[in-house]
XYZ file of C-alpha atoms in Angstrom:
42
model
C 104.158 91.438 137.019
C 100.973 91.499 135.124
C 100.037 93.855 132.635
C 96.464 94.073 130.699
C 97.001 94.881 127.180
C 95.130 95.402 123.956
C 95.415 93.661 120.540
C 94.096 95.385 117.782
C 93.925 93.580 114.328
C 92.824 96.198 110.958
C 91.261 95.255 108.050
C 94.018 96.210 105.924
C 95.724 92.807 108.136
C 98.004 95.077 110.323
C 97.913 94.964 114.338
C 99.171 97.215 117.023
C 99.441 96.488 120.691
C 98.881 99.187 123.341
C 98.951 99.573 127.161
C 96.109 101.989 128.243
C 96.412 104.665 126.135
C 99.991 104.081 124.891
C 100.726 102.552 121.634
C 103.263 99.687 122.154
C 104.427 98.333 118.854
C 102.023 98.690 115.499
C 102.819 95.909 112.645
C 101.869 95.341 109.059
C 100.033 92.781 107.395
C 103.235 90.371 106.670
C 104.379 90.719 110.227
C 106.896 93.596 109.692
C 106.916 96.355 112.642
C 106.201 99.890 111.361
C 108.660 102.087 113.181
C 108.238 105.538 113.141
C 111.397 108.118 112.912
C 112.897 109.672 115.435
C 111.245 106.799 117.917
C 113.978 104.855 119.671
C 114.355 101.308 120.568
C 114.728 100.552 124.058
């Protein structure tokens, strides 16, 4: 299955990575993943 996705890279060094309008994953500058509360891990 093929999926188009979107890599977005901040100046503050962080990236996120989203599928149409849905934010997949968002991580910091050293590479850590920002998780938000109350969001589960699938």
């Amino acid at each position: 299955m093929k999926a188009k996705v979107t890599v977005r890279r901040y100046k503050d060094g962080g990236l996120s990575v989203s599928h149409g309008p849905r934010k997949l994953a968002s991580y910091r500058a050293d590479g850590k993943e920002i998780v938000k509360k109350g969001m589960a891990v699938a």
